[in-house]
Amino acid sequence: MKVVVTGGAGFIGSAVCRLLAGEKGCEVLNLDKLTYAADLRTVASVSEMANYRFAKQDICNREEVARIFAEFAPDAVMHLAAESHVDRSIDGPNDFIQTNIVGTFTLLEVARAYFDRLSDSRKSAFRFHHVSTDEVYGALGDAGLFTEETPYAPNSPYSASKASSDHLVRAWHHTYGLPVIISNCSNNYGPYQFPEKLVPLMILNILHGRKLPVYGDGLNTRDWLHVEDHAKALFAILTKGRVGEKYNVGGCNEVTNIDVVRKIFDTVKQLVPDVAGERFEDIVEFVRDRPGHDWRYAIDSSKMRSELGWEPAYSFDTGLAQTVQWYVSNREWWEPILKNKYAGARLGQVSETSHD
Ligand code: NAD
């Protein structure tokens, strides 16, 4: 199978490229603009393989993306390219609107024109898989789970832009017959995650003896899934999922933010006992909450499990131990990022100057 993976130099996209080009033996074309969040070292293990290639391109560039499609002749598209950090969407929503909405629209139009010219047999095999987030469903109270039927109620510029892209993808199926599938996943963690996100930020803060900033009272709750389990879920959806359907992907690991940070602290301390303080309470610091911070996300992924036979391999504890170990052993990956791209500053506070 020949697959265009958009955003394949990012955190999840690179795990997808490694899985597809490595274990699954697919032909992969990684199409990525290489924004601040991208890092081609994440695909180093497959970059020399004959079945892998890379194109530096913006999904908003219709002509160039169409040229890449015509040349590569994909059987499927896995669309992961996006601006992905909620806090950055609060500081500057423009890039989120451009890439997540206009970019997805552009990619859909390229895919539609390409699909229309395929033979009937290639048409029936073609898939456009749009990778999205559970954040499109908004916030839950203390009870309940997001199902595939939960109405959309996005609350942040990020989730609103992803919700818009989901709606466009759905409409391109219903109106033009493009064979799409949408998946909505909970919070991912694992190796190669850009250090602005909660799990790596906390690991690196502990390793540097810094305070651990926790938004609000720390009781906001998220479901967590290891990135390699997500990549396997995406492959199952691409190859076995039904056209026109949505699939929720989650780890059944609901944890409050403060407990996530505490678990990270305990895990780092086990591996590197002489870092940070002795007591978690001494280094945790409750800071002003994120504006519009969703209270709780929890996902019902029973459709994935019963229909596609997918199960995550990692529990949150085993996945976190693997992740912490990876960051401890891979300083050469994150040190240049902290030095050149992002030093750990607080993002996403609404202020007079936060206008695009
Ligand atoms: P990421 O920020 O790590 O990577 C995004 C990648 O997209 C980067 O390599 C970037 O260069 C690329 N990109 C951005 N704009 C582009 C453009 N205009 N053209 C081409 N490439 C562009 O993101 P991630 O965490 O890997 O997330 C990947 C996808 O999964 C996103 O669509 C995100 O919404 C979704 N998702 C993420 C999570 C999560 O927890 N990280 C959870 C559920 C869904």
Tab-separated table of C-alpha atoms and ligand atoms in Angstrom:
chain	number	residue	atom	x	y	z
A	1	MET	CA	0.000	0.000	0.000
A	2	LYS	CA	1.253	3.497	-0.870
A	3	VAL	CA	0.379	6.015	1.812
A	4	VAL	CA	0.795	9.780	1.984
A	5	VAL	CA	1.260	10.693	5.654
A	6	THR	CA	0.834	14.425	6.272
A	7	GLY	CA	2.565	15.766	9.381
A	8	GLY	CA	4.907	12.778	9.436
A	9	ALA	CA	7.743	14.764	11.009
A	10	GLY	CA	5.611	15.500	14.086
A	11	PHE	CA	5.049	13.464	17.219
A	12	ILE	CA	2.255	11.088	16.143
A	13	GLY	CA	2.901	11.278	12.382
A	14	SER	CA	6.477	10.109	12.866
A	15	ALA	CA	5.284	7.108	14.914
A	16	VAL	CA	2.915	6.340	12.012
A	17	CYS	CA	5.759	6.627	9.457
A	18	ARG	CA	7.989	4.351	11.550
A	19	LEU	CA	5.207	1.758	11.874
A	20	LEU	CA	4.094	1.863	8.223
A	21	ALA	CA	7.503	2.000	6.539
A	22	GLY	CA	9.110	-0.336	9.094
A	23	GLU	CA	6.945	-3.153	10.442
A	24	LYS	CA	4.106	-2.885	7.899
A	25	GLY	CA	6.257	-2.571	4.760
A	26	CYS	CA	4.074	0.149	3.180
A	27	GLU	CA	5.434	2.705	0.755
A	28	VAL	CA	5.315	5.973	2.657
A	29	LEU	CA	5.525	9.556	1.476
A	30	ASN	CA	5.889	11.867	4.444
A	31	LEU	CA	4.540	15.320	3.493
A	32	ASP	CA	5.408	17.931	6.101
A	33	LYS	CA	5.974	21.674	6.148
A	34	LEU	CA	8.508	21.354	8.992
A	35	THR	CA	7.089	23.868	11.446
A	36	TYR	CA	8.653	24.449	14.870
A	37	ALA	CA	7.010	21.182	16.044
A	38	ALA	CA	8.635	19.012	13.375
A	39	ASP	CA	11.871	17.091	13.670
A	40	LEU	CA	13.207	14.788	10.985
A	41	ARG	CA	15.312	12.957	13.568
A	42	THR	CA	12.016	11.309	14.607
A	43	VAL	CA	12.012	9.342	11.334
A	44	ALA	CA	15.761	8.619	11.195
A	45	SER	CA	15.131	4.868	11.655
A	46	VAL	CA	13.208	4.688	8.343
A	47	SER	CA	14.616	7.601	6.346
A	48	GLU	CA	17.183	5.489	4.468
A	49	MET	CA	14.677	2.796	3.525
A	50	ALA	CA	13.735	2.433	-0.155
A	51	ASN	CA	10.010	2.453	0.729
A	52	TYR	CA	10.179	5.845	2.496
A	53	ARG	CA	10.458	9.325	1.065
A	54	PHE	CA	10.001	12.860	2.352
A	55	ALA	CA	8.546	15.999	0.756
A	56	LYS	CA	8.846	19.351	2.509
A	57	GLN	CA	5.544	20.950	1.624
A	58	ASP	CA	2.685	22.994	3.068
A	59	ILE	CA	-0.725	21.286	2.812
A	60	CYS	CA	-2.134	24.712	1.901
A	61	ASN	CA	-0.135	24.675	-1.361
A	62	ARG	CA	-2.675	23.066	-3.650
A	63	GLU	CA	-0.600	22.967	-6.826
A	64	GLU	CA	2.449	21.372	-5.218
A	65	VAL	CA	0.432	18.880	-3.173
A	66	ALA	CA	-1.469	17.872	-6.346
A	67	ARG	CA	1.848	17.370	-8.121
A	68	ILE	CA	3.087	15.145	-5.280
A	69	PHE	CA	-0.114	13.072	-5.428
A	70	ALA	CA	0.134	12.646	-9.214
A	71	GLU	CA	3.759	11.555	-8.962
A	72	PHE	CA	3.453	9.225	-5.951
A	73	ALA	CA	-0.008	7.827	-6.835
A	74	PRO	CA	-1.109	6.955	-3.273
A	75	ASP	CA	-3.667	4.311	-2.266
A	76	ALA	CA	-4.400	6.210	0.918
A	77	VAL	CA	-3.860	9.468	2.780
A	78	MET	CA	-3.378	9.661	6.528
A	79	HIS	CA	-3.854	13.284	7.448
A	80	LEU	CA	-2.067	14.299	10.648
A	81	ALA	CA	-0.557	17.670	9.687
A	82	ALA	CA	-1.884	20.279	12.076
A	83	GLU	CA	-1.090	22.957	14.563
A	84	SER	CA	-1.633	20.919	17.709
A	85	HIS	CA	-0.981	22.863	20.911
A	86	VAL	CA	-4.010	24.372	22.682
A	87	ASP	CA	-1.944	27.008	24.507
A	88	ARG	CA	-0.431	28.259	21.248
A	89	SER	CA	-3.935	28.453	19.738
A	90	ILE	CA	-4.870	30.829	22.561
A	91	ASP	CA	-1.818	33.012	21.914
A	92	GLY	CA	-2.246	33.047	18.127
A	93	PRO	CA	-5.148	31.247	16.426
A	94	ASN	CA	-4.265	32.287	12.864
A	95	ASP	CA	-1.950	29.363	12.049
A	96	PHE	CA	-4.581	26.968	13.421
A	97	ILE	CA	-7.230	28.356	11.093
A	98	GLN	CA	-4.849	28.258	8.123
A	99	THR	CA	-3.417	24.783	8.553
A	100	ASN	CA	-6.193	22.909	10.322
A	101	ILE	CA	-9.128	24.326	8.354
A	102	VAL	CA	-7.821	25.804	5.080
A	103	GLY	CA	-5.094	23.158	4.851
A	104	THR	CA	-7.558	20.300	5.354
A	105	PHE	CA	-9.898	21.853	2.774
A	106	THR	CA	-7.011	22.113	0.309
A	107	LEU	CA	-5.948	18.519	0.911
A	108	LEU	CA	-9.535	17.325	0.463
A	109	GLU	CA	-9.766	19.121	-2.862
A	110	VAL	CA	-6.472	17.623	-4.048
A	111	ALA	CA	-7.584	14.164	-2.920
A	112	ARG	CA	-10.984	14.555	-4.603
A	113	ALA	CA	-9.493	15.542	-7.960
A	114	TYR	CA	-6.966	12.699	-7.685
A	115	PHE	CA	-9.647	10.173	-6.615
A	116	ASP	CA	-11.974	11.129	-9.489
A	117	ARG	CA	-9.314	10.063	-12.007
A	118	LEU	CA	-8.601	6.649	-10.433
A	119	SER	CA	-9.765	3.398	-11.999
A	120	ASP	CA	-12.808	1.763	-10.387
A	121	SER	CA	-10.732	-0.882	-8.610
A	122	ARG	CA	-8.308	1.696	-7.186
A	123	LYS	CA	-11.263	3.902	-6.230
A	124	SER	CA	-12.802	1.141	-4.139
A	125	ALA	CA	-9.532	0.673	-2.220
A	126	PHE	CA	-8.735	4.393	-1.730
A	127	ARG	CA	-9.036	5.922	1.769
A	128	PHE	CA	-8.717	9.436	3.172
A	129	HIS	CA	-8.116	8.998	6.892
A	130	HIS	CA	-8.455	12.188	8.914
A	131	VAL	CA	-6.785	12.086	12.331
A	132	SER	CA	-8.533	14.221	14.923
A	133	THR	CA	-8.924	14.728	18.640
A	134	ASP	CA	-11.491	14.003	21.353
A	135	GLU	CA	-11.326	17.725	22.202
A	136	VAL	CA	-13.904	18.395	19.442
A	137	TYR	CA	-16.565	17.029	21.820
A	138	GLY	CA	-15.962	19.763	24.412
A	139	ALA	CA	-15.826	19.128	28.149
A	140	LEU	CA	-17.444	16.404	30.255
A	141	GLY	CA	-18.652	16.777	33.840
A	142	ASP	CA	-17.624	14.239	36.453
A	143	ALA	CA	-19.437	11.363	34.728
A	144	GLY	CA	-19.961	10.029	31.200
A	145	LEU	CA	-17.815	9.221	28.180
A	146	PHE	CA	-17.461	10.646	24.657
A	147	THR	CA	-18.951	8.253	22.105
A	148	GLU	CA	-18.881	8.592	18.323
A	149	GLU	CA	-22.391	10.098	18.595
A	150	THR	CA	-21.505	12.818	21.129
A	151	PRO	CA	-22.392	16.223	19.625
A	152	TYR	CA	-19.497	18.544	18.839
A	153	ALA	CA	-18.916	21.413	21.294
A	154	PRO	CA	-15.313	22.607	20.885
A	155	ASN	CA	-14.116	25.215	23.374
A	156	SER	CA	-10.601	26.271	22.342
A	157	PRO	CA	-9.371	27.763	19.058
A	158	TYR	CA	-7.456	24.486	18.551
A	159	SER	CA	-10.448	22.201	19.100
A	160	ALA	CA	-12.722	24.492	17.062
A	161	SER	CA	-10.294	24.312	14.138
A	162	LYS	CA	-10.114	20.513	14.417
A	163	ALA	CA	-13.919	20.288	14.661
A	164	SER	CA	-14.180	22.418	11.496
A	165	SER	CA	-11.796	20.073	9.698
A	166	ASP	CA	-13.810	17.017	10.835
A	167	HIS	CA	-16.971	18.608	9.402
A	168	LEU	CA	-15.260	19.338	6.087
A	169	VAL	CA	-14.023	15.741	5.824
A	170	ARG	CA	-17.497	14.411	6.585
A	171	ALA	CA	-19.035	16.720	3.974
A	172	TRP	CA	-16.538	15.655	1.288
A	173	HIS	CA	-17.759	12.094	1.831
A	174	HIS	CA	-21.453	12.882	1.778
A	175	THR	CA	-21.320	15.382	-1.070
A	176	TYR	CA	-18.542	14.079	-3.325
A	177	GLY	CA	-18.293	10.409	-2.321
A	178	LEU	CA	-14.670	10.688	-1.151
A	179	PRO	CA	-14.026	7.517	0.918
A	180	VAL	CA	-13.128	9.083	4.256
A	181	ILE	CA	-12.721	7.777	7.790
A	182	ILE	CA	-12.325	10.027	10.859
A	183	SER	CA	-10.717	9.063	14.150
A	184	ASN	CA	-10.818	11.074	17.382
A	185	CYS	CA	-8.166	10.260	19.934
A	186	SER	CA	-7.428	11.227	23.518
A	187	ASN	CA	-4.148	12.731	24.831
A	188	ASN	CA	-1.028	11.022	23.507
A	189	TYR	CA	2.328	10.697	25.238
A	190	GLY	CA	5.547	8.862	24.411
A	191	PRO	CA	9.013	9.356	22.888
A	192	TYR	CA	9.726	12.350	20.605
A	193	GLN	CA	6.932	14.569	21.950
A	194	PHE	CA	7.766	18.266	21.672
A	195	PRO	CA	8.561	19.558	25.199
A	196	GLU	CA	5.720	22.109	25.271
A	197	LYS	CA	3.266	19.280	26.065
A	198	LEU	CA	2.523	18.244	29.672
A	199	VAL	CA	4.365	14.911	29.957
A	200	PRO	CA	7.747	15.889	28.441
A	201	LEU	CA	7.590	19.372	29.993
A	202	MET	CA	7.267	17.865	33.465
A	203	ILE	CA	9.948	15.211	32.871
A	204	LEU	CA	12.427	17.847	31.697
A	205	ASN	CA	11.524	20.280	34.495
A	206	ILE	CA	12.217	17.554	37.063
A	207	LEU	CA	15.518	16.645	35.392
A	208	HIS	CA	16.508	20.325	35.539
A	209	GLY	CA	15.395	20.805	39.157
A	210	ARG	CA	12.708	23.298	38.119
A	211	LYS	CA	9.243	23.864	39.584
A	212	LEU	CA	6.337	21.892	38.116
A	213	PRO	CA	3.617	24.337	37.016
A	214	VAL	CA	0.145	22.754	37.214
A	215	TYR	CA	-2.853	24.662	35.838
A	216	GLY	CA	-5.644	25.580	38.287
A	217	ASP	CA	-6.215	23.021	41.054
A	218	GLY	CA	-4.773	20.158	38.988
A	219	LEU	CA	-8.031	18.223	39.040
A	220	ASN	CA	-8.819	18.530	35.312
A	221	THR	CA	-8.882	15.013	33.932
A	222	ARG	CA	-7.629	13.521	30.666
A	223	ASP	CA	-7.509	10.074	29.114
A	224	TRP	CA	-3.975	9.043	28.085
A	225	LEU	CA	-2.777	6.806	25.252
A	226	HIS	CA	0.778	5.834	24.322
A	227	VAL	CA	1.679	7.136	20.855
A	228	GLU	CA	2.692	3.675	19.582
A	229	ASP	CA	-0.726	2.310	20.576
A	230	HIS	CA	-2.299	5.229	18.709
A	231	ALA	CA	-0.215	4.517	15.584
A	232	LYS	CA	-1.366	0.884	15.649
A	233	ALA	CA	-4.968	1.997	16.090
A	234	LEU	CA	-4.619	4.305	13.071
A	235	PHE	CA	-3.272	1.459	10.942
A	236	ALA	CA	-6.204	-0.750	11.994
A	237	ILE	CA	-8.638	2.038	11.102
A	238	LEU	CA	-6.989	2.636	7.729
A	239	THR	CA	-6.975	-1.013	6.724
A	240	LYS	CA	-10.113	-2.388	8.429
A	241	GLY	CA	-12.296	0.628	9.236
A	242	ARG	CA	-15.549	1.250	7.410
A	243	VAL	CA	-15.777	4.176	4.986
A	244	GLY	CA	-17.812	7.109	6.273
A	245	GLU	CA	-17.443	5.985	9.897
A	246	LYS	CA	-15.906	7.633	12.937
A	247	TYR	CA	-13.771	5.803	15.496
A	248	ASN	CA	-12.955	7.028	18.999
A	249	VAL	CA	-9.522	5.973	20.206
A	250	GLY	CA	-8.609	6.047	23.896
A	251	GLY	CA	-6.527	4.279	26.485
A	252	CYS	CA	-9.098	3.835	29.302
A	253	ASN	CA	-6.565	5.703	31.445
A	254	GLU	CA	-8.425	8.582	33.057
A	255	VAL	CA	-6.058	10.523	35.292
A	256	THR	CA	-6.223	13.983	36.895
A	257	ASN	CA	-3.432	16.315	35.814
A	258	ILE	CA	-1.983	16.458	39.312
A	259	ASP	CA	-1.807	12.657	39.436
A	260	VAL	CA	-0.108	12.582	36.015
A	261	VAL	CA	2.542	14.987	37.323
A	262	ARG	CA	2.922	13.021	40.570
A	263	LYS	CA	3.379	9.753	38.625
A	264	ILE	CA	5.986	11.421	36.422
A	265	PHE	CA	7.812	12.697	39.509
A	266	ASP	CA	7.808	9.231	41.121
A	267	THR	CA	8.970	7.562	37.896
A	268	VAL	CA	11.808	10.045	37.293
A	269	LYS	CA	12.915	9.743	40.924
A	270	GLN	CA	13.121	5.955	40.599
A	271	LEU	CA	15.371	6.247	37.538
A	272	VAL	CA	17.411	9.272	38.580
A	273	PRO	CA	17.178	9.430	42.396
A	274	ASP	CA	19.421	12.470	42.863
A	275	VAL	CA	17.328	14.937	40.787
A	276	ALA	CA	14.915	17.577	42.074
A	277	GLY	CA	13.717	17.794	45.671
A	278	GLU	CA	12.826	14.959	47.999
A	279	ARG	CA	9.126	15.738	48.140
A	280	PHE	CA	6.671	16.244	45.297
A	281	GLU	CA	4.804	18.875	47.342
A	282	ASP	CA	7.957	21.034	47.448
A	283	ILE	CA	8.309	21.426	43.702
A	284	VAL	CA	4.734	21.440	42.438
A	285	GLU	CA	3.364	24.936	41.822
A	286	PHE	CA	-0.301	25.637	41.097
A	287	VAL	CA	-0.506	28.422	38.496
A	288	ARG	CA	-3.323	30.453	36.958
A	289	ASP	CA	-5.619	28.139	34.996
A	290	ARG	CA	-5.638	27.948	31.210
A	291	PRO	CA	-8.427	30.194	29.855
A	292	GLY	CA	-11.460	28.033	29.006
A	293	HIS	CA	-9.728	24.920	30.381
A	294	ASP	CA	-11.965	21.891	29.647
A	295	TRP	CA	-12.783	20.020	32.866
A	296	ARG	CA	-12.698	16.396	31.818
A	297	TYR	CA	-12.236	14.230	28.711
A	298	ALA	CA	-12.964	10.509	28.755
A	299	ILE	CA	-13.469	8.368	25.729
A	300	ASP	CA	-15.509	5.285	24.947
A	301	SER	CA	-13.364	3.330	22.475
A	302	SER	CA	-15.472	0.153	22.530
A	303	LYS	CA	-16.198	0.470	18.778
A	304	MET	CA	-12.450	0.265	18.034
A	305	ARG	CA	-12.112	-2.719	20.302
A	306	SER	CA	-15.159	-4.719	19.187
A	307	GLU	CA	-15.162	-3.854	15.468
A	308	LEU	CA	-11.432	-3.631	14.724
A	309	GLY	CA	-10.024	-5.855	17.473
A	310	TRP	CA	-7.639	-3.111	18.634
A	311	GLU	CA	-6.331	-3.047	22.207
A	312	PRO	CA	-3.617	-0.783	23.609
A	313	ALA	CA	-0.480	-2.674	24.633
A	314	TYR	CA	0.635	-0.159	27.285
A	315	SER	CA	-1.056	0.657	30.579
A	316	PHE	CA	-0.446	4.246	31.692
A	317	ASP	CA	2.146	3.030	34.212
A	318	THR	CA	4.130	0.886	31.742
A	319	GLY	CA	3.888	3.541	29.013
A	320	LEU	CA	4.987	6.312	31.356
A	321	ALA	CA	7.959	4.267	32.606
A	322	GLN	CA	9.033	3.644	28.978
A	323	THR	CA	8.590	7.339	28.139
A	324	VAL	CA	10.505	8.663	31.141
A	325	GLN	CA	13.302	6.182	30.430
A	326	TRP	CA	13.398	7.404	26.826
A	327	TYR	CA	13.738	11.097	27.812
A	328	VAL	CA	16.391	10.257	30.406
A	329	SER	CA	18.401	8.310	27.793
A	330	ASN	CA	17.900	10.709	24.860
A	331	ARG	CA	19.212	14.063	26.028
A	332	GLU	CA	20.788	14.630	22.625
A	333	TRP	CA	17.273	14.719	21.142
A	334	TRP	CA	15.716	17.286	23.478
A	335	GLU	CA	18.655	19.471	24.542
A	336	PRO	CA	18.899	21.300	21.166
A	337	ILE	CA	15.125	21.787	21.159
A	338	LEU	CA	15.226	23.455	24.574
A	339	LYS	CA	18.173	25.565	23.456
A	340	ASN	CA	16.947	26.624	20.016
A	341	LYS	CA	13.155	26.339	19.903
A	342	TYR	CA	11.380	26.285	23.227
A	343	ALA	CA	12.885	26.777	26.677
A	344	GLY	CA	9.783	25.857	28.697
A	345	ALA	CA	8.047	29.249	29.070
A	346	ARG	CA	4.355	29.423	29.982
A	347	LEU	CA	2.146	29.751	26.887
A	348	GLY	CA	-1.536	30.461	26.384
A	349	GLN	CA	-2.416	33.252	28.763
A	350	VAL	CA	-4.895	35.711	27.332
A	351	SER	CA	-3.448	39.217	27.494
A	352	GLU	CA	-3.741	42.598	25.799
A	353	THR	CA	-1.034	41.559	23.388
A	354	SER	CA	-2.474	38.170	22.429
A	355	HIS	CA	-3.941	39.270	19.108
A	356	ASP	CA	-2.933	37.700	15.824
B	1	NAD	P1	2.706	17.818	16.177
B	1	NAD	O1	2.491	19.262	16.457
B	1	NAD	O2	3.741	17.075	16.943
B	1	NAD	O3	3.061	17.615	14.639
B	1	NAD	C1	2.347	18.245	13.615
B	1	NAD	C2	3.147	18.116	12.338
B	1	NAD	O4	2.378	18.742	11.278
B	1	NAD	C3	4.507	18.802	12.371
B	1	NAD	O5	5.508	17.951	11.863
B	1	NAD	C4	4.332	20.020	11.462
B	1	NAD	O6	5.519	20.412	10.786
B	1	NAD	C5	3.268	19.521	10.500
B	1	NAD	N1	2.530	20.640	9.893
B	1	NAD	C6	1.958	21.694	10.546
B	1	NAD	N2	1.410	22.534	9.651
B	1	NAD	C7	1.601	21.994	8.419
B	1	NAD	C8	1.239	22.393	7.113
B	1	NAD	N3	0.574	23.531	6.872
B	1	NAD	N4	1.594	21.599	6.081
B	1	NAD	C9	2.292	20.442	6.286
B	1	NAD	N5	2.671	20.032	7.509
B	1	NAD	C10	2.328	20.795	8.575
B	1	NAD	O7	1.274	17.144	16.346
B	1	NAD	P2	0.892	15.690	16.893
B	1	NAD	O8	0.772	15.744	18.357
B	1	NAD	O9	1.762	14.704	16.253
B	1	NAD	O10	-0.582	15.544	16.300
B	1	NAD	C11	-0.803	15.005	15.010
B	1	NAD	C12	-2.281	14.996	14.706
B	1	NAD	O11	-2.977	14.228	15.690
B	1	NAD	C13	-2.910	16.387	14.733
B	1	NAD	O12	-3.843	16.456	13.680
B	1	NAD	C14	-3.601	16.455	16.080
B	1	NAD	O13	-4.721	17.300	16.025
B	1	NAD	C15	-4.009	15.012	16.281
B	1	NAD	N6	-4.105	14.574	17.679
B	1	NAD	C16	-3.090	14.820	18.560
B	1	NAD	C17	-3.198	14.354	19.863
B	1	NAD	C18	-2.081	14.547	20.870
B	1	NAD	O14	-2.247	14.227	22.041
B	1	NAD	N7	-0.917	15.024	20.471
B	1	NAD	C19	-4.351	13.670	20.281
B	1	NAD	C20	-5.363	13.444	19.344
B	1	NAD	C21	-5.225	13.900	18.043
